[in-house]
Amino acid sequence: CSEVGGRRTLAKAATRRAEASVARARGPLTDPGMRDFVEQLDYIKAVADRAPGFVWRFQTEAGGAADVRVFGEPRYVFNMSVWESVAALHDYAFRSDHRGPLRDRKKWFEKMDRPHSAMWWTPVGVMPTVSDAEQRLDHLRDHGPTPTAFTFGHLFGPDGRPMERTPRLDRECGV
């Protein structure tokens, strides 16, 4: 999207939206209290993989990311993905079967003292690394939402300017 004469116009996207999230598990993933969460992982990953606008998700050779250590914290459960638009990510997160585990997250995860999710723009074809995710989450913690790392509540465009969330903008600009 670009702005011409005060109006946003559709332009060929040269960027995509990356997203990373962490959650502090109440116990090891092998703990019986985590079983319901762990049993849903493969299904929820498949829902993401089939979601409109999904591009890529980080995974180890074993096919997951839940066992990846971020910030040196053994109980953090990690996820990172790339989407065509913020709207596509939003639809997956809040309008698909992902809603169930999201709604029940307090059963499995503790409240965090840091941002648990960050979004940023990444060039088409560039897949972010775990280090990229850690840096963006740290940036969000240290500076709040900026063009470097932002949230659904405070969006920034690829030009670095704040974007207002409206259904029209979402539709026309792939926010």
Coordinates of N, CA and C in Angstrom, one line a residue:
C1 N 0.8 -1.2 0.0 CA 0.0 0.0 0.0 C 0.9 1.2 0.0
S2 N 0.5 2.2 -0.7 CA 1.2 3.5 -0.7 C 0.2 4.6 -0.6
E3 N 0.7 5.8 -0.2 CA -0.2 6.9 0.0 C 0.0 7.9 -1.1
V4 N -1.1 8.3 -1.8 CA -1.0 9.3 -2.8 C -2.1 10.4 -2.5
G5 N -1.7 11.6 -2.4 CA -2.7 12.7 -2.2 C -3.5 12.4 -0.9
G6 N -2.9 11.8 0.1 CA -3.7 11.6 1.3 C -4.5 10.3 1.3
R7 N -4.5 9.6 0.2 CA -5.3 8.3 0.1 C -4.3 7.1 -0.1
R8 N -4.7 6.0 0.6 CA -3.9 4.8 0.4 C -4.3 4.1 -0.9
T9 N -3.3 3.6 -1.6 CA -3.6 2.9 -2.9 C -2.9 1.6 -2.9
L10 N -3.5 0.7 -3.6 CA -2.9 -0.7 -3.7 C -1.6 -0.7 -4.5
A11 N -0.6 -1.3 -4.0 CA 0.7 -1.4 -4.7 C 1.1 -2.9 -4.5
K12 N 1.9 -3.3 -5.4 CA 2.5 -4.7 -5.3 C 3.3 -4.9 -4.1
A13 N 2.9 -5.9 -3.3 CA 3.6 -6.1 -2.0 C 5.0 -6.6 -2.2
A14 N 6.0 -5.9 -1.6 CA 7.3 -6.3 -1.6 C 7.7 -6.9 -0.2
T15 N 6.8 -6.8 0.7 CA 7.0 -7.3 2.0 C 5.9 -8.2 2.5
R16 N 6.2 -8.9 3.5 CA 5.2 -9.8 4.2 C 5.3 -9.5 5.7
R17 N 4.3 -10.0 6.4 CA 4.2 -9.8 7.8 C 4.8 -11.0 8.6
A18 N 5.8 -10.8 9.3 CA 6.3 -11.9 10.2 C 5.7 -11.7 11.6
E19 N 5.6 -12.8 12.3 CA 5.0 -12.8 13.6 C 5.8 -13.8 14.4
A20 N 6.0 -13.5 15.7 CA 6.6 -14.4 16.6 C 5.9 -14.3 17.9
S21 N 5.8 -15.4 18.6 CA 5.1 -15.4 19.9 C 5.8 -16.4 20.8
V22 N 5.8 -16.1 22.1 CA 6.3 -16.9 23.1 C 5.3 -17.0 24.2
A23 N 5.3 -18.1 24.9 CA 4.4 -18.3 26.1 C 5.2 -19.1 27.1
R24 N 5.1 -18.8 28.4 CA 5.8 -19.5 29.4 C 4.9 -20.6 29.9
A25 N 5.2 -21.9 29.6 CA 4.4 -23.0 30.0 C 4.4 -23.2 31.5
R26 N 3.3 -23.7 32.0 CA 3.2 -23.9 33.5 C 4.1 -25.1 33.9
G27 N 4.5 -25.9 33.0 CA 5.4 -27.0 33.3 C 6.0 -27.5 32.0
P28 N 6.9 -28.5 32.1 CA 7.5 -29.1 30.9 C 6.4 -29.7 30.0
L29 N 6.6 -29.7 28.7 CA 5.6 -30.2 27.7 C 5.3 -31.7 28.0
T30 N 6.2 -32.4 28.7 CA 5.9 -33.8 29.1 C 5.0 -33.9 30.3
D31 N 4.8 -32.8 31.0 CA 4.0 -32.8 32.2 C 2.5 -33.2 31.9
P32 N 1.8 -34.0 32.7 CA 0.4 -34.4 32.4 C -0.5 -33.1 32.3
G33 N -0.2 -32.1 33.0 CA -1.0 -30.8 32.9 C -0.9 -30.1 31.6
M34 N 0.1 -30.5 30.8 CA 0.3 -29.9 29.4 C -0.2 -30.8 28.3
R35 N -0.7 -32.0 28.7 CA -1.1 -33.0 27.7 C -2.1 -32.4 26.7
D36 N -3.2 -31.8 27.2 CA -4.2 -31.3 26.3 C -3.7 -30.3 25.3
F37 N -2.7 -29.4 25.7 CA -2.1 -28.5 24.8 C -1.3 -29.2 23.7
V38 N -0.4 -30.1 24.2 CA 0.5 -30.8 23.3 C -0.3 -31.6 22.3
E39 N -1.4 -32.2 22.7 CA -2.2 -33.1 21.8 C -2.8 -32.3 20.7
Q40 N -3.0 -31.0 20.8 CA -3.6 -30.1 19.8 C -2.6 -29.5 18.8
L41 N -1.3 -29.6 19.1 CA -0.3 -28.9 18.3 C -0.3 -29.3 16.9
D42 N -0.3 -30.6 16.5 CA -0.3 -31.0 15.1 C -1.5 -30.5 14.4
Y43 N -2.7 -30.6 15.0 CA -3.9 -30.1 14.3 C -3.8 -28.6 14.1
I44 N -3.5 -27.8 15.1 CA -3.4 -26.4 15.0 C -2.4 -25.9 14.0
K45 N -1.3 -26.6 13.9 CA -0.3 -26.3 12.9 C -0.8 -26.6 11.5
A46 N -1.6 -27.7 11.3 CA -2.2 -28.0 10.0 C -3.3 -26.9 9.7
V47 N -4.0 -26.4 10.6 CA -5.0 -25.3 10.4 C -4.2 -24.1 9.8
A48 N -3.1 -23.8 10.4 CA -2.3 -22.6 10.0 C -1.8 -22.9 8.6
D49 N -1.3 -24.1 8.3 CA -0.7 -24.4 7.0 C -1.7 -24.3 5.9
R50 N -3.0 -24.5 6.2 CA -4.0 -24.4 5.2 C -4.7 -23.1 5.1
A51 N -4.4 -22.2 6.1 CA -5.1 -20.9 6.2 C -4.8 -20.0 5.0
P52 N -5.8 -19.3 4.5 CA -5.6 -18.3 3.4 C -4.5 -17.3 3.9
G53 N -3.6 -17.0 3.1 CA -2.6 -16.0 3.4 C -1.3 -16.5 4.2
F54 N -1.4 -17.8 4.6 CA -0.2 -18.4 5.2 C 0.9 -18.6 4.2
V55 N 2.1 -18.2 4.7 CA 3.3 -18.4 3.8 C 4.3 -19.4 4.3
W56 N 4.6 -19.3 5.6 CA 5.7 -20.1 6.2 C 5.6 -20.1 7.7
R57 N 6.1 -21.2 8.3 CA 6.2 -21.2 9.8 C 7.6 -21.8 10.1
F58 N 8.1 -21.3 11.2 CA 9.4 -21.9 11.6 C 9.2 -23.3 12.2
Q59 N 10.1 -24.2 11.8 CA 10.0 -25.5 12.4 C 11.4 -26.1 12.4
T60 N 11.7 -27.0 13.3 CA 12.9 -27.7 13.4 C 12.8 -28.9 12.4
E61 N 13.9 -29.6 12.3 CA 13.9 -30.8 11.4 C 12.8 -31.8 11.9
A62 N 12.5 -31.8 13.2 CA 11.5 -32.7 13.8 C 10.1 -32.2 13.5
G63 N 9.9 -31.0 12.9 CA 8.6 -30.6 12.4 C 7.9 -29.6 13.3
G64 N 8.5 -29.2 14.4 CA 7.8 -28.3 15.3 C 8.8 -27.2 15.7
A65 N 8.3 -26.4 16.7 CA 9.1 -25.3 17.2 C 8.9 -25.2 18.7
A66 N 8.1 -26.0 19.3 CA 7.8 -25.9 20.7 C 9.0 -26.2 21.6
D67 N 9.9 -27.0 21.1 CA 11.1 -27.4 21.9 C 12.3 -26.4 21.6
V68 N 12.1 -25.4 20.9 CA 13.2 -24.4 20.6 C 13.3 -23.5 21.8
R69 N 14.6 -23.3 22.3 CA 14.8 -22.4 23.4 C 15.0 -21.0 22.9
V70 N 14.2 -20.1 23.4 CA 14.3 -18.7 23.1 C 14.6 -18.0 24.5
F71 N 15.4 -16.9 24.4 CA 15.8 -16.1 25.6 C 16.4 -17.0 26.7
G72 N 16.9 -18.2 26.3 CA 17.5 -19.1 27.3 C 16.5 -19.7 28.3
E73 N 15.2 -19.5 28.0 CA 14.2 -20.0 29.0 C 13.7 -21.3 28.6
P74 N 13.9 -22.4 29.4 CA 13.4 -23.7 29.0 C 11.9 -23.9 28.9
R75 N 11.2 -23.1 29.6 CA 9.7 -23.2 29.6 C 9.0 -22.4 28.6
Y76 N 9.7 -21.6 27.8 CA 9.1 -20.8 26.7 C 8.7 -21.7 25.6
V77 N 7.5 -21.6 25.1 CA 7.0 -22.3 23.9 C 7.0 -21.2 22.8
F78 N 7.6 -21.5 21.7 CA 7.9 -20.5 20.7 C 7.2 -20.9 19.4
N79 N 6.7 -19.8 18.7 CA 6.1 -20.0 17.4 C 6.5 -18.7 16.6
M80 N 6.7 -19.0 15.3 CA 7.0 -17.9 14.3 C 6.5 -18.3 13.0
S81 N 5.9 -17.3 12.3 CA 5.3 -17.5 11.0 C 5.4 -16.3 10.1
V82 N 5.1 -16.4 8.9 CA 5.0 -15.3 7.9 C 3.7 -15.4 7.2
W83 N 3.1 -14.3 7.0 CA 1.7 -14.2 6.4 C 1.7 -13.2 5.3
E84 N 0.8 -13.3 4.4 CA 0.6 -12.4 3.3 C 0.1 -11.0 3.9
S85 N -0.7 -11.1 4.9 CA -1.2 -9.8 5.5 C -1.5 -10.0 6.9
V86 N -1.6 -8.8 7.6 CA -2.0 -8.8 9.0 C -3.5 -9.4 9.1
A87 N -4.3 -9.1 8.2 CA -5.7 -9.6 8.2 C -5.7 -11.1 8.1
A88 N -4.9 -11.7 7.3 CA -4.8 -13.2 7.2 C -4.4 -13.8 8.5
L89 N -3.4 -13.2 9.2 CA -2.9 -13.7 10.5 C -4.0 -13.5 11.5
H90 N -4.7 -12.4 11.5 CA -5.7 -12.1 12.4 C -6.9 -13.1 12.3
D91 N -7.2 -13.4 11.0 CA -8.3 -14.4 10.8 C -7.9 -15.8 11.3
Y92 N -6.7 -16.2 11.1 CA -6.2 -17.5 11.6 C -6.2 -17.4 13.2
A93 N -5.7 -16.4 13.7 CA -5.5 -16.4 15.2 C -6.8 -16.3 15.9
F94 N -7.8 -15.5 15.4 CA -9.0 -15.3 16.1 C -10.3 -15.8 15.5
R95 N -10.2 -16.3 14.3 CA -11.5 -16.8 13.6 C -11.4 -18.2 13.2
S96 N -10.3 -18.9 13.4 CA -10.2 -20.3 13.0 C -10.2 -21.2 14.3
D97 N -10.0 -22.5 14.1 CA -9.9 -23.4 15.2 C -8.8 -23.1 16.2
H98 N -7.9 -22.2 15.9 CA -6.9 -21.7 16.8 C -7.5 -21.0 18.0
R99 N -8.7 -20.5 17.8 CA -9.4 -19.8 18.9 C -9.5 -20.6 20.2
G100 N -9.8 -21.9 20.0 CA -9.9 -22.8 21.2 C -8.7 -22.8 22.1
P101 N -7.6 -23.1 21.6 CA -6.4 -23.1 22.4 C -6.0 -21.7 22.9
L102 N -6.3 -20.7 22.1 CA -6.1 -19.3 22.5 C -7.0 -19.0 23.7
R103 N -8.2 -19.3 23.7 CA -9.2 -19.1 24.7 C -8.8 -19.8 26.0
D104 N -8.2 -21.1 25.9 CA -7.8 -21.9 27.0 C -6.4 -21.7 27.5
R105 N -5.7 -20.7 27.0 CA -4.2 -20.6 27.2 C -3.9 -20.5 28.7
K106 N -4.8 -20.0 29.5 CA -4.4 -19.8 30.9 C -4.3 -21.2 31.6
K107 N -4.9 -22.2 31.0 CA -4.7 -23.6 31.6 C -3.3 -24.0 31.5
W108 N -2.6 -23.6 30.5 CA -1.2 -24.1 30.2 C -0.1 -23.1 30.3
F109 N -0.4 -21.8 30.3 CA 0.6 -20.8 30.3 C 0.4 -19.8 31.4
E110 N 1.6 -19.3 31.9 CA 1.6 -18.3 32.9 C 1.6 -16.9 32.3
K111 N 1.1 -15.9 33.1 CA 1.2 -14.5 32.6 C 2.6 -14.1 32.5
M112 N 2.9 -13.4 31.5 CA 4.3 -13.0 31.2 C 4.6 -11.6 31.6
D113 N 5.8 -11.3 32.0 CA 6.2 -9.9 32.3 C 6.9 -9.2 31.2
R114 N 6.7 -9.7 30.0 CA 7.2 -9.1 28.7 C 6.2 -9.3 27.6
P115 N 6.4 -8.6 26.5 CA 5.5 -8.9 25.4 C 5.6 -10.3 24.9
H116 N 4.5 -10.9 24.6 CA 4.5 -12.3 24.2 C 4.4 -12.5 22.7
S117 N 4.1 -11.4 22.0 CA 3.9 -11.5 20.5 C 4.3 -10.2 19.9
A118 N 5.0 -10.3 18.7 CA 5.4 -9.2 17.9 C 5.3 -9.5 16.4
M119 N 5.0 -8.4 15.7 CA 4.9 -8.5 14.2 C 5.9 -7.5 13.6
W120 N 6.4 -7.8 12.4 CA 7.2 -6.9 11.7 C 7.2 -7.2 10.2
W121 N 7.7 -6.3 9.4 CA 7.7 -6.5 8.0 C 9.0 -7.2 7.6
T122 N 8.9 -8.2 6.7 CA 10.1 -8.9 6.2 C 9.9 -8.9 4.6
P123 N 11.0 -8.8 3.9 CA 11.0 -8.8 2.5 C 10.5 -10.2 2.0
V124 N 9.7 -10.1 0.9 CA 9.3 -11.4 0.3 C 10.4 -12.3 0.0
G125 N 10.3 -13.5 0.4 CA 11.4 -14.5 0.2 C 12.4 -14.6 1.4
V126 N 12.3 -13.7 2.3 CA 13.2 -13.7 3.5 C 12.5 -14.3 4.7
M127 N 13.0 -15.4 5.2 CA 12.3 -16.0 6.3 C 13.1 -15.7 7.6
P128 N 12.4 -15.2 8.6 CA 13.1 -14.7 9.8 C 13.7 -15.9 10.6
T129 N 14.7 -15.5 11.4 CA 15.4 -16.5 12.3 C 14.9 -16.3 13.7
V130 N 15.3 -17.3 14.5 CA 14.9 -17.2 16.0 C 15.6 -16.0 16.6
S131 N 16.8 -15.6 16.2 CA 17.4 -14.4 16.6 C 16.7 -13.2 16.2
D132 N 16.1 -13.1 15.0 CA 15.3 -12.0 14.6 C 14.1 -11.9 15.5
A133 N 13.5 -13.0 15.8 CA 12.3 -13.0 16.7 C 12.6 -12.4 18.1
E134 N 13.7 -12.9 18.7 CA 14.2 -12.5 20.0 C 14.4 -10.9 20.0
Q135 N 15.1 -10.5 18.9 CA 15.4 -9.0 18.8 C 14.1 -8.2 18.7
R136 N 13.1 -8.7 17.9 CA 11.9 -7.9 17.8 C 11.1 -7.9 19.1
L137 N 11.0 -9.1 19.8 CA 10.3 -9.1 21.0 C 11.0 -8.2 22.1
D138 N 12.3 -8.2 22.1 CA 13.1 -7.3 23.0 C 12.8 -5.9 22.7
H139 N 12.8 -5.6 21.4 CA 12.6 -4.2 20.9 C 11.2 -3.7 21.4
L140 N 10.2 -4.6 21.2 CA 8.8 -4.2 21.7 C 8.8 -4.0 23.2
R141 N 9.5 -4.9 23.9 CA 9.5 -4.7 25.4 C 10.2 -3.4 25.8
D142 N 11.3 -3.0 25.1 CA 12.1 -1.9 25.5 C 11.5 -0.5 24.9
H143 N 10.8 -0.6 23.8 CA 10.4 0.7 23.1 C 8.9 0.8 22.9
G144 N 8.1 -0.3 23.2 CA 6.7 -0.3 22.8 C 6.6 -0.5 21.3
P145 N 5.4 -0.4 20.8 CA 5.1 -0.6 19.3 C 5.8 0.5 18.5
T146 N 6.6 0.1 17.5 CA 7.2 1.0 16.6 C 7.2 0.2 15.2
P147 N 7.7 0.9 14.2 CA 7.8 0.2 12.9 C 8.7 -1.1 13.0
T148 N 9.6 -1.1 13.9 CA 10.5 -2.3 14.1 C 9.8 -3.5 14.6
A149 N 8.9 -3.3 15.5 CA 8.1 -4.4 16.1 C 6.8 -3.8 16.6
F150 N 5.7 -4.4 16.2 CA 4.4 -3.9 16.5 C 3.4 -5.0 16.8
T151 N 2.2 -4.6 17.2 CA 1.1 -5.5 17.6 C -0.1 -5.3 16.8
F152 N -1.1 -6.2 17.0 CA -2.4 -5.9 16.3 C -3.0 -4.6 16.8
G153 N -2.8 -4.2 18.0 CA -3.4 -3.0 18.5 C -2.7 -1.7 18.0
H154 N -1.4 -1.8 17.6 CA -0.7 -0.7 17.1 C 0.1 -1.1 15.8
L155 N -0.5 -1.0 14.7 CA 0.1 -1.4 13.4 C 0.9 -0.3 12.8
F156 N 1.9 -0.7 12.1 CA 2.7 0.2 11.2 C 2.8 -0.4 9.8
G157 N 2.8 0.5 8.9 CA 2.9 0.1 7.5 C 4.4 -0.1 7.1
P158 N 4.7 -0.7 5.9 CA 6.1 -0.9 5.5 C 6.8 0.4 5.4
D159 N 6.1 1.5 5.2 CA 6.8 2.8 5.1 C 7.1 3.4 6.5
G160 N 6.7 2.6 7.6 CA 7.1 3.1 8.9 C 6.0 3.9 9.6
R161 N 5.0 4.3 8.9 CA 3.9 5.2 9.4 C 2.9 4.3 10.1
P162 N 2.3 4.9 11.2 CA 1.2 4.1 11.8 C 0.0 3.9 10.9
M163 N -0.6 2.8 11.0 CA -1.8 2.5 10.2 C -3.0 2.3 11.0
E164 N -4.1 2.9 10.6 CA -5.3 2.8 11.3 C -6.0 1.5 10.8
R165 N -6.5 0.7 11.8 CA -7.2 -0.5 11.4 C -8.6 -0.2 11.0
T166 N -8.9 -0.4 9.8 CA -10.2 -0.3 9.3 C -10.5 -1.5 8.4
P167 N -11.7 -1.9 8.3 CA -12.0 -3.1 7.3 C -11.6 -2.7 5.9
R168 N -11.8 -1.5 5.5 CA -11.5 -1.1 4.1 C -10.0 -1.2 3.9
L169 N -9.2 -0.7 4.8 CA -7.7 -0.8 4.7 C -7.3 -2.2 4.7
D170 N -7.9 -3.0 5.6 CA -7.5 -4.4 5.6 C -7.8 -5.1 4.3
R171 N -8.9 -4.8 3.7 CA -9.3 -5.4 2.4 C -8.4 -4.9 1.3
E172 N -8.2 -3.6 1.1 CA -7.6 -3.0 0.0 C -6.0 -3.1 0.1
C173 N -5.5 -3.1 1.2 CA -4.0 -3.0 1.4 C -3.4 -4.3 2.0
G174 N -4.3 -5.3 2.3 CA -3.7 -6.5 2.8 C -3.1 -6.4 4.1
V175 N -3.6 -5.5 4.9 CA -3.0 -5.2 6.3 C -3.1 -6.4 7.1

